[in-house]
PDB file of C-alpha atoms and ligand atoms in Angstrom:
ATOM      1  CA  MET A   6       9.087  14.426  16.316  1.00 78.00           C
ATOM      2  CA  SER A   7      10.390  14.257  12.734  1.00 78.00           C
ATOM      3  CA  ASP A   8      12.495  17.301  11.772  1.00 79.00           C
ATOM      4  CA  ASN A   9      12.375  16.593   8.023  1.00 79.00           C
ATOM      5  CA  PRO A  10       8.807  15.654   7.041  1.00 79.00           C
ATOM      6  CA  LYS A  11       9.191  15.797   3.199  1.00 80.00           C
ATOM      7  CA  SER A  12       5.384  15.294   2.964  1.00 78.00           C
ATOM      8  CA  PHE A  13       3.011  18.234   3.321  1.00 76.00           C
ATOM      9  CA  ASN A  14      -0.638  19.117   2.988  1.00 80.00           C
ATOM     10  CA  LEU A  15      -1.465  19.706  -0.655  1.00 87.00           C
ATOM     11  CA  SER A  16      -2.860  23.081  -1.649  1.00 92.00           C
ATOM     12  CA  PRO A  17      -5.924  22.865  -3.949  1.00 93.00           C
ATOM     13  CA  GLU A  18      -3.676  24.027  -6.818  1.00 95.00           C
ATOM     14  CA  LEU A  19      -1.054  21.352  -6.188  1.00 93.00           C
ATOM     15  CA  HIS A  20      -3.758  18.702  -5.821  1.00 91.00           C
ATOM     16  CA  SER A  21      -5.201  19.757  -9.215  1.00 93.00           C
ATOM     17  CA  TYR A  22      -1.716  19.611 -10.723  1.00 94.00           C
ATOM     18  CA  MET A  23      -1.230  16.123  -9.317  1.00 92.00           C
ATOM     19  CA  LEU A  24      -4.574  14.955 -10.723  1.00 91.00           C
ATOM     20  CA  ALA A  25      -3.733  16.434 -14.103  1.00 94.00           C
ATOM     21  CA  HIS A  26      -0.525  14.425 -14.228  1.00 96.00           C
ATOM     22  CA  GLY A  27      -1.880  10.979 -13.471  1.00 96.00           C
ATOM     23  CA  THR A  28      -4.394   8.631 -15.060  1.00 94.00           C
ATOM     24  CA  ALA A  29      -7.718  10.462 -14.932  1.00 94.00           C
ATOM     25  CA  PRO A  30     -11.054   8.775 -14.219  1.00 97.00           C
ATOM     26  CA  ASP A  31     -12.612   7.610 -17.496  1.00 98.00           C
ATOM     27  CA  ALA A  32     -16.213   8.368 -18.505  1.00 98.00           C
ATOM     28  CA  ILE A  33     -17.597   5.433 -16.495  1.00 98.00           C
ATOM     29  CA  GLN A  34     -15.733   6.398 -13.341  1.00 98.00           C
ATOM     30  CA  GLN A  35     -16.706  10.030 -13.861  1.00 98.00           C
ATOM     31  CA  GLY A  36     -20.336   8.929 -14.197  1.00 98.00           C
ATOM     32  CA  LEU A  37     -20.108   7.090 -10.874  1.00 98.00           C
ATOM     33  CA  ILE A  38     -18.511  10.114  -9.195  1.00 98.00           C
ATOM     34  CA  GLU A  39     -21.400  12.256 -10.460  1.00 98.00           C
ATOM     35  CA  ALA A  40     -24.099   9.741  -9.465  1.00 98.00           C
ATOM     36  CA  THR A  41     -22.566   9.555  -5.981  1.00 98.00           C
ATOM     37  CA  SER A  42     -22.362  13.322  -5.586  1.00 98.00           C
ATOM     38  CA  LYS A  43     -26.140  13.445  -6.068  1.00 98.00           C
ATOM     39  CA  LEU A  44     -26.450  11.661  -2.716  1.00 98.00           C
ATOM     40  CA  GLY A  45     -25.257  14.864  -1.025  1.00 98.00           C
ATOM     41  CA  GLY A  46     -22.711  15.211   1.798  1.00 97.00           C
ATOM     42  CA  ILE A  47     -22.438  11.469   2.287  1.00 98.00           C
ATOM     43  CA  SER A  48     -20.590  11.323  -1.051  1.00 98.00           C
ATOM     44  CA  VAL A  49     -17.447  12.347   0.850  1.00 97.00           C
ATOM     45  CA  MET A  50     -17.130   8.646   1.736  1.00 97.00           C
ATOM     46  CA  GLN A  51     -16.076   7.825  -1.826  1.00 98.00           C
ATOM     47  CA  ILE A  52     -12.325   7.350  -2.233  1.00 97.00           C
ATOM     48  CA  ALA A  53     -10.428  10.004  -4.195  1.00 95.00           C
ATOM     49  CA  PRO A  54      -9.795   9.358  -7.914  1.00 95.00           C
ATOM     50  CA  GLU A  55      -5.998   9.292  -7.493  1.00 95.00           C
ATOM     51  CA  GLN A  56      -6.374   6.666  -4.777  1.00 97.00           C
ATOM     52  CA  GLY A  57      -8.573   4.665  -7.131  1.00 97.00           C
ATOM     53  CA  ALA A  58      -5.924   4.822  -9.859  1.00 97.00           C
ATOM     54  CA  LEU A  59      -3.296   3.706  -7.334  1.00 98.00           C
ATOM     55  CA  MET A  60      -5.476   0.778  -6.271  1.00 98.00           C
ATOM     56  CA  THR A  61      -5.990  -0.383  -9.856  1.00 98.00           C
ATOM     57  CA  MET A  62      -2.237  -0.248 -10.378  1.00 98.00           C
ATOM     58  CA  LEU A  63      -1.485  -2.082  -7.120  1.00 98.00           C
ATOM     59  CA  THR A  64      -3.978  -4.813  -8.028  1.00 98.00           C
ATOM     60  CA  GLN A  65      -2.169  -5.273 -11.339  1.00 98.00           C
ATOM     61  CA  LEU A  66       1.328  -4.992  -9.857  1.00 98.00           C
ATOM     62  CA  ILE A  67       0.818  -7.755  -7.319  1.00 98.00           C
ATOM     63  CA  GLY A  68      -0.904  -9.895  -9.946  1.00 98.00           C
ATOM     64  CA  ALA A  69      -4.008 -10.212  -7.788  1.00 98.00           C
ATOM     65  CA  THR A  70      -6.660 -12.630  -8.972  1.00 98.00           C
ATOM     66  CA  ARG A  71      -8.767 -12.660  -5.814  1.00 98.00           C
ATOM     67  CA  ALA A  72      -9.535  -9.602  -3.746  1.00 98.00           C
ATOM     68  CA  ILE A  73     -11.857  -8.605  -0.952  1.00 98.00           C
ATOM     69  CA  GLU A  74     -13.260  -5.215   0.001  1.00 98.00           C
ATOM     70  CA  VAL A  75     -14.769  -4.208   3.336  1.00 99.00           C
ATOM     71  CA  GLY A  76     -16.897  -1.091   2.758  1.00 98.00           C
ATOM     72  CA  THR A  77     -18.164  -0.654  -0.804  1.00 98.00           C
ATOM     73  CA  PHE A  78     -20.599   2.302  -0.596  1.00 98.00           C
ATOM     74  CA  THR A  79     -21.440   3.227  -4.213  1.00 98.00           C
ATOM     75  CA  GLY A  80     -18.724   1.043  -5.638  1.00 98.00           C
ATOM     76  CA  TYR A  81     -15.926   3.335  -6.824  1.00 98.00           C
ATOM     77  CA  SER A  82     -13.082   1.530  -5.043  1.00 98.00           C
ATOM     78  CA  ALA A  83     -14.632  -1.788  -6.098  1.00 99.00           C
ATOM     79  CA  LEU A  84     -14.653  -0.636  -9.724  1.00 98.00           C
ATOM     80  CA  CYS A  85     -10.981   0.340  -9.443  1.00 98.00           C
ATOM     81  CA  ILE A  86      -9.928  -2.972  -7.888  1.00 99.00           C
ATOM     82  CA  ALA A  87     -12.068  -5.049 -10.267  1.00 99.00           C
ATOM     83  CA  ARG A  88     -10.510  -3.335 -13.264  1.00 98.00           C
ATOM     84  CA  GLY A  89      -7.062  -4.385 -12.069  1.00 98.00           C
ATOM     85  CA  LEU A  90      -8.077  -8.047 -11.877  1.00 98.00           C
ATOM     86  CA  PRO A  91      -7.876 -10.467 -14.795  1.00 98.00           C
ATOM     87  CA  LYS A  92     -11.150 -11.375 -16.579  1.00 98.00           C
ATOM     88  CA  ASP A  93     -11.586 -14.478 -14.423  1.00 98.00           C
ATOM     89  CA  GLY A  94     -10.623 -12.638 -11.233  1.00 98.00           C
ATOM     90  CA  GLN A  95     -12.939 -12.218  -8.279  1.00 98.00           C
ATOM     91  CA  LEU A  96     -13.652  -9.390  -5.851  1.00 98.00           C
ATOM     92  CA  VAL A  97     -15.803 -10.069  -2.794  1.00 98.00           C
ATOM     93  CA  CYS A  98     -17.483  -6.817  -1.713  1.00 98.00           C
ATOM     94  CA  CYS A  99     -18.843  -6.461   1.828  1.00 98.00           C
ATOM     95  CA  ASP A 100     -21.364  -3.788   2.757  1.00 99.00           C
ATOM     96  CA  ILE A 101     -24.569  -3.456   4.747  1.00 98.00           C
ATOM     97  CA  SER A 102     -26.295  -1.018   2.402  1.00 98.00           C
ATOM     98  CA  ASP A 103     -28.305  -2.297  -0.502  1.00 98.00           C
ATOM     99  CA  GLU A 104     -29.304   1.274  -1.294  1.00 98.00           C
ATOM    100  CA  TRP A 105     -25.770   2.628  -1.679  1.00 98.00           C
ATOM    101  CA  THR A 106     -24.251  -0.385  -3.424  1.00 98.00           C
ATOM    102  CA  SER A 107     -27.145  -0.376  -5.939  1.00 98.00           C
ATOM    103  CA  VAL A 108     -25.878   2.975  -7.207  1.00 98.00           C
ATOM    104  CA  GLY A 109     -22.634   1.324  -8.303  1.00 98.00           C
ATOM    105  CA  VAL A 110     -23.945  -1.832  -9.942  1.00 98.00           C
ATOM    106  CA  PRO A 111     -24.889  -0.242 -13.336  1.00 98.00           C
ATOM    107  CA  PHE A 112     -21.398   1.272 -13.518  1.00 98.00           C
ATOM    108  CA  TRP A 113     -19.777  -2.099 -12.804  1.00 98.00           C
ATOM    109  CA  GLU A 114     -21.935  -3.462 -15.632  1.00 98.00           C
ATOM    110  CA  LYS A 115     -20.921  -0.691 -18.039  1.00 98.00           C
ATOM    111  CA  ALA A 116     -17.271  -1.312 -17.201  1.00 98.00           C
ATOM    112  CA  GLY A 117     -17.685  -5.039 -17.941  1.00 98.00           C
ATOM    113  CA  VAL A 118     -16.590  -6.106 -14.461  1.00 98.00           C
ATOM    114  CA  ARG A 119     -19.929  -7.020 -12.850  1.00 98.00           C
ATOM    115  CA  ASP A 120     -19.243 -10.747 -13.193  1.00 98.00           C
ATOM    116  CA  ARG A 121     -15.988 -10.359 -11.247  1.00 98.00           C
ATOM    117  CA  ILE A 122     -17.793  -8.837  -8.252  1.00 98.00           C
ATOM    118  CA  ASP A 123     -19.458 -10.952  -5.588  1.00 98.00           C
ATOM    119  CA  LEU A 124     -21.468  -8.428  -3.543  1.00 98.00           C
ATOM    120  CA  ARG A 125     -22.426  -9.601  -0.055  1.00 98.00           C
ATOM    121  CA  ILE A 126     -24.921  -7.463   1.834  1.00 98.00           C
ATOM    122  CA  ALA A 127     -24.366  -8.273   5.528  1.00 98.00           C
ATOM    123  CA  PRO A 128     -22.216  -7.048   8.418  1.00 98.00           C
ATOM    124  CA  ALA A 129     -18.700  -7.464   7.040  1.00 98.00           C
ATOM    125  CA  LEU A 130     -17.410  -9.373  10.042  1.00 98.00           C
ATOM    126  CA  GLU A 131     -20.049 -12.051   9.475  1.00 98.00           C
ATOM    127  CA  THR A 132     -19.139 -12.272   5.787  1.00 98.00           C
ATOM    128  CA  LEU A 133     -15.420 -12.535   6.534  1.00 98.00           C
ATOM    129  CA  GLN A 134     -15.938 -15.129   9.255  1.00 97.00           C
ATOM    130  CA  GLY A 135     -18.052 -17.159   6.841  1.00 97.00           C
ATOM    131  CA  ILE A 136     -15.264 -17.445   4.261  1.00 97.00           C
ATOM    132  CA  LYS A 137     -13.298 -20.617   4.851  1.00 94.00           C
ATOM    133  CA  GLU A 138     -10.651 -20.293   2.141  1.00 84.00           C
ATOM    134  CA  ASP A 139      -7.571 -19.471   4.229  1.00 90.00           C
ATOM    135  CA  ASP A 140      -4.816 -17.759   2.182  1.00 88.00           C
ATOM    136  CA  GLY A 141      -7.189 -17.564  -0.804  1.00 94.00           C
ATOM    137  CA  PHE A 142      -6.908 -13.830  -1.383  1.00 98.00           C
ATOM    138  CA  ASP A 143      -4.123 -11.634  -2.765  1.00 98.00           C
ATOM    139  CA  LEU A 144      -5.493  -8.214  -1.878  1.00 98.00           C
ATOM    140  CA  ALA A 145      -7.845  -6.664   0.657  1.00 98.00           C
ATOM    141  CA  PHE A 146      -9.151  -3.135   1.156  1.00 99.00           C
ATOM    142  CA  ILE A 147     -10.675  -1.951   4.441  1.00 99.00           C
ATOM    143  CA  ASP A 148     -12.881   1.152   4.306  1.00 98.00           C
ATOM    144  CA  ALA A 149     -15.881   0.528   6.591  1.00 98.00           C
ATOM    145  CA  ASP A 150     -16.773   1.251  10.239  1.00 98.00           C
ATOM    146  CA  LYS A 151     -13.621   2.382  11.998  1.00 98.00           C
ATOM    147  CA  PRO A 152     -14.087   0.660  15.392  1.00 98.00           C
ATOM    148  CA  SER A 153     -14.029  -2.708  13.584  1.00 98.00           C
ATOM    149  CA  TYR A 154     -10.751  -2.166  11.725  1.00 98.00           C
ATOM    150  CA  GLN A 155      -8.721  -4.401  14.054  1.00 98.00           C
ATOM    151  CA  ALA A 156     -11.328  -7.173  13.875  1.00 98.00           C
ATOM    152  CA  TYR A 157     -11.308  -6.957  10.057  1.00 98.00           C
ATOM    153  CA  VAL A 158      -7.524  -7.203   9.956  1.00 98.00           C
ATOM    154  CA  GLU A 159      -7.632 -10.266  12.222  1.00 98.00           C
ATOM    155  CA  GLU A 160      -9.946 -12.038   9.760  1.00 98.00           C
ATOM    156  CA  LEU A 161      -8.053 -10.802   6.712  1.00 98.00           C
ATOM    157  CA  LEU A 162      -4.749 -12.080   8.106  1.00 97.00           C
ATOM    158  CA  ARG A 163      -6.299 -15.515   7.805  1.00 97.00           C
ATOM    159  CA  LEU A 164      -7.734 -14.903   4.341  1.00 98.00           C
ATOM    160  CA  VAL A 165      -4.878 -13.063   2.584  1.00 98.00           C
ATOM    161  CA  ARG A 166      -1.892 -15.141   1.493  1.00 98.00           C
ATOM    162  CA  PRO A 167       1.653 -14.459   2.731  1.00 97.00           C
ATOM    163  CA  GLY A 168       3.078 -11.732   0.469  1.00 98.00           C
ATOM    164  CA  GLY A 169      -0.431 -10.390  -0.144  1.00 98.00           C
ATOM    165  CA  LEU A 170      -1.511  -6.843   0.559  1.00 98.00           C
ATOM    166  CA  ILE A 171      -4.082  -5.342   2.914  1.00 98.00           C
ATOM    167  CA  LEU A 172      -4.891  -1.650   2.343  1.00 99.00           C
ATOM    168  CA  VAL A 173      -6.503   0.326   5.165  1.00 98.00           C
ATOM    169  CA  ASP A 174      -8.212   3.654   4.464  1.00 98.00           C
ATOM    170  CA  ASN A 175      -8.667   6.868   6.502  1.00 98.00           C
ATOM    171  CA  VAL A 176      -5.766   6.194   8.837  1.00 98.00           C
ATOM    172  CA  LEU A 177      -5.018   9.922   9.234  1.00 97.00           C
ATOM    173  CA  TRP A 178      -8.709  10.715   9.860  1.00 97.00           C
ATOM    174  CA  GLY A 179      -8.472  14.281   8.629  1.00 95.00           C
ATOM    175  CA  GLY A 180      -5.443  14.904  10.862  1.00 95.00           C
ATOM    176  CA  ASN A 181      -7.429  14.123  14.000  1.00 96.00           C
ATOM    177  CA  VAL A 182      -5.126  11.246  14.911  1.00 97.00           C
ATOM    178  CA  ILE A 183      -2.777  13.868  16.398  1.00 97.00           C
ATOM    179  CA  ASN A 184      -5.439  16.286  17.644  1.00 96.00           C
ATOM    180  CA  ALA A 185      -5.488  15.694  21.403  1.00 96.00           C
ATOM    181  CA  GLU A 186      -8.777  17.595  21.677  1.00 97.00           C
ATOM    182  CA  ASN A 187     -10.594  15.185  19.386  1.00 97.00           C
ATOM    183  CA  ASN A 188     -11.520  12.042  21.265  1.00 97.00           C
ATOM    184  CA  GLU A 189     -14.549  10.926  19.281  1.00 98.00           C
ATOM    185  CA  ASP A 190     -15.134   7.192  18.983  1.00 98.00           C
ATOM    186  CA  ASN A 191     -13.852   6.946  15.405  1.00 98.00           C
ATOM    187  CA  THR A 192     -10.733   8.976  16.217  1.00 98.00           C
ATOM    188  CA  LEU A 193      -9.942   6.798  19.241  1.00 98.00           C
ATOM    189  CA  ALA A 194     -10.522   3.665  17.178  1.00 98.00           C
ATOM    190  CA  ILE A 195      -8.206   4.722  14.381  1.00 98.00           C
ATOM    191  CA  ARG A 196      -5.521   5.887  16.815  1.00 98.00           C
ATOM    192  CA  ALA A 197      -5.641   2.567  18.661  1.00 98.00           C
ATOM    193  CA  PHE A 198      -5.590   0.652  15.373  1.00 98.00           C
ATOM    194  CA  ASN A 199      -2.583   2.612  14.067  1.00 98.00           C
ATOM    195  CA  GLU A 200      -0.654   2.078  17.322  1.00 98.00           C
ATOM    196  CA  LYS A 201      -1.258  -1.647  17.313  1.00 98.00           C
ATOM    197  CA  ILE A 202      -0.743  -2.447  13.644  1.00 98.00           C
ATOM    198  CA  ALA A 203       2.595  -0.614  13.367  1.00 98.00           C
ATOM    199  CA  LYS A 204       4.034  -3.056  15.940  1.00 98.00           C
ATOM    200  CA  ASP A 205       2.314  -6.185  14.627  1.00 98.00           C
ATOM    201  CA  PRO A 206       4.989  -8.764  13.703  1.00 98.00           C
ATOM    202  CA  ARG A 207       2.623 -10.457  11.219  1.00 98.00           C
ATOM    203  CA  VAL A 208       2.823  -7.554   8.745  1.00 98.00           C
ATOM    204  CA  ASP A 209       5.158  -5.004   7.232  1.00 98.00           C
ATOM    205  CA  CYS A 210       3.417  -1.663   7.648  1.00 98.00           C
ATOM    206  CA  VAL A 211       3.748   1.533   5.605  1.00 98.00           C
ATOM    207  CA  MET A 212       1.443   4.503   6.123  1.00 98.00           C
ATOM    208  CA  LEU A 213       1.110   6.821   3.138  1.00 96.00           C
ATOM    209  CA  ALA A 214      -0.227  10.381   3.230  1.00 93.00           C
ATOM    210  CA  ILE A 215      -2.383   9.938   0.142  1.00 93.00           C
ATOM    211  CA  SER A 216      -5.913  11.289   0.489  1.00 93.00           C
ATOM    212  CA  ASP A 217      -7.046  10.659   4.118  1.00 95.00           C
ATOM    213  CA  GLY A 218      -4.112   8.326   4.774  1.00 96.00           C
ATOM    214  CA  LEU A 219      -3.695   4.808   3.420  1.00 98.00           C
ATOM    215  CA  THR A 220      -1.819   2.086   5.282  1.00 98.00           C
ATOM    216  CA  PHE A 221      -0.208  -0.745   3.311  1.00 98.00           C
ATOM    217  CA  LEU A 222       0.109  -4.039   5.183  1.00 98.00           C
ATOM    218  CA  ARG A 223       2.191  -6.715   3.513  1.00 98.00           C
ATOM    219  CA  VAL A 224       1.326 -10.055   5.040  1.00 98.00           C
ATOM    220  CA  ILE A 225       4.453 -11.891   6.228  1.00 98.00           C
TER     221      ILE A 225
HETATM  222  C1  SAM B 304     -16.347   5.029   3.533  1.00 68.31           C
HETATM  223  S1  SAM B 304     -17.645   4.088   2.853  1.00 68.31           S
HETATM  224  C2  SAM B 304     -16.819   3.115   1.655  1.00 68.31           C
HETATM  225  C3  SAM B 304     -16.399   3.911   0.445  1.00 68.31           C
HETATM  226  C4  SAM B 304     -16.035   3.075  -0.736  1.00 68.31           C
HETATM  227  N1  SAM B 304     -14.843   2.305  -0.485  1.00 68.31           N
HETATM  228  C5  SAM B 304     -15.886   3.912  -2.001  1.00 68.31           C
HETATM  229  O1  SAM B 304     -14.829   3.927  -2.629  1.00 68.31           O
HETATM  230  O2  SAM B 304     -16.842   4.579  -2.393  1.00 68.31           O
HETATM  231  C6  SAM B 304     -18.011   2.982   4.168  1.00 68.31           C
HETATM  232  C7  SAM B 304     -19.017   1.889   3.841  1.00 68.31           C
HETATM  233  O3  SAM B 304     -18.952   0.932   4.891  1.00 68.31           O
HETATM  234  C8  SAM B 304     -20.233   0.385   5.058  1.00 68.31           C
HETATM  235  N2  SAM B 304     -20.308  -0.229   6.388  1.00 68.31           N
HETATM  236  C9  SAM B 304     -20.401   0.384   7.591  1.00 68.31           C
HETATM  237  N3  SAM B 304     -20.452  -0.518   8.577  1.00 68.31           N
HETATM  238  C10 SAM B 304     -20.387  -1.734   7.985  1.00 68.31           C
HETATM  239  C11 SAM B 304     -20.386  -3.074   8.461  1.00 68.31           C
HETATM  240  N4  SAM B 304     -20.467  -3.357   9.767  1.00 68.31           N
HETATM  241  N5  SAM B 304     -20.303  -4.077   7.577  1.00 68.31           N
HETATM  242  C12 SAM B 304     -20.215  -3.821   6.246  1.00 68.31           C
HETATM  243  N6  SAM B 304     -20.201  -2.569   5.735  1.00 68.31           N
HETATM  244  C13 SAM B 304     -20.288  -1.553   6.585  1.00 68.31           C
HETATM  245  C14 SAM B 304     -21.189   1.548   4.846  1.00 68.31           C
HETATM  246  O4  SAM B 304     -22.474   1.069   4.480  1.00 68.31           O
HETATM  247  C15 SAM B 304     -20.473   2.332   3.751  1.00 68.31           C
HETATM  248  O5  SAM B 304     -21.009   2.018   2.501  1.00 68.31           O
END
């Protein structure tokens, strides 16, 4: 047990302060947040705006030109990654829902990044397995069905170049990763994934307590 955790749960006030002191969503991103909230409770699946800003910055910092996303929903994280790519960059987006991804497309168009995004509607594992360009990608983001996380990482370790970055979302799962009374399928899957990936010699692994937990995997 750590006796000096330095990180802590943000109060709503501190979270607001943090948002007010970082790059805010612009009108297009705000429009997508609002369009997604009209879907009701499911909108909770959208990544937080500060995570989106971080992902745009990371895309730029590593000089990514090709990226891949597993779990697009209404396209907010895709918009953030695509904006960090150069004009001729490419983002492959994997999702099974035409309905949800259609919400995002007009916002990708408004942002001028639609032509960077290659949306593939199919089970993500099939899409990943169908891509033959080993080492062709600089960045990946995993945010889909939790029991498949390990399988996605296995494919992405083939697709992402050495020195590239794989981001994995929801790794704290609302704190349930340490709640012994919660043994739901998704909780068990994320716990097992976290255990395994931290010891995987093929990656450097850093788990950050941003939003619902975001793991950074640097491919060795
Ligand atoms: C948490 S949401 C993604 C949120 C998104 N990254 C954002 O910023 O709004 C998870 C998405 O994964 C998709 N999904 C679930 N199972 C999938 C699968 N087997 N293959 C591809 N996508 C899947 C769902 O349709 C859903 O849109």
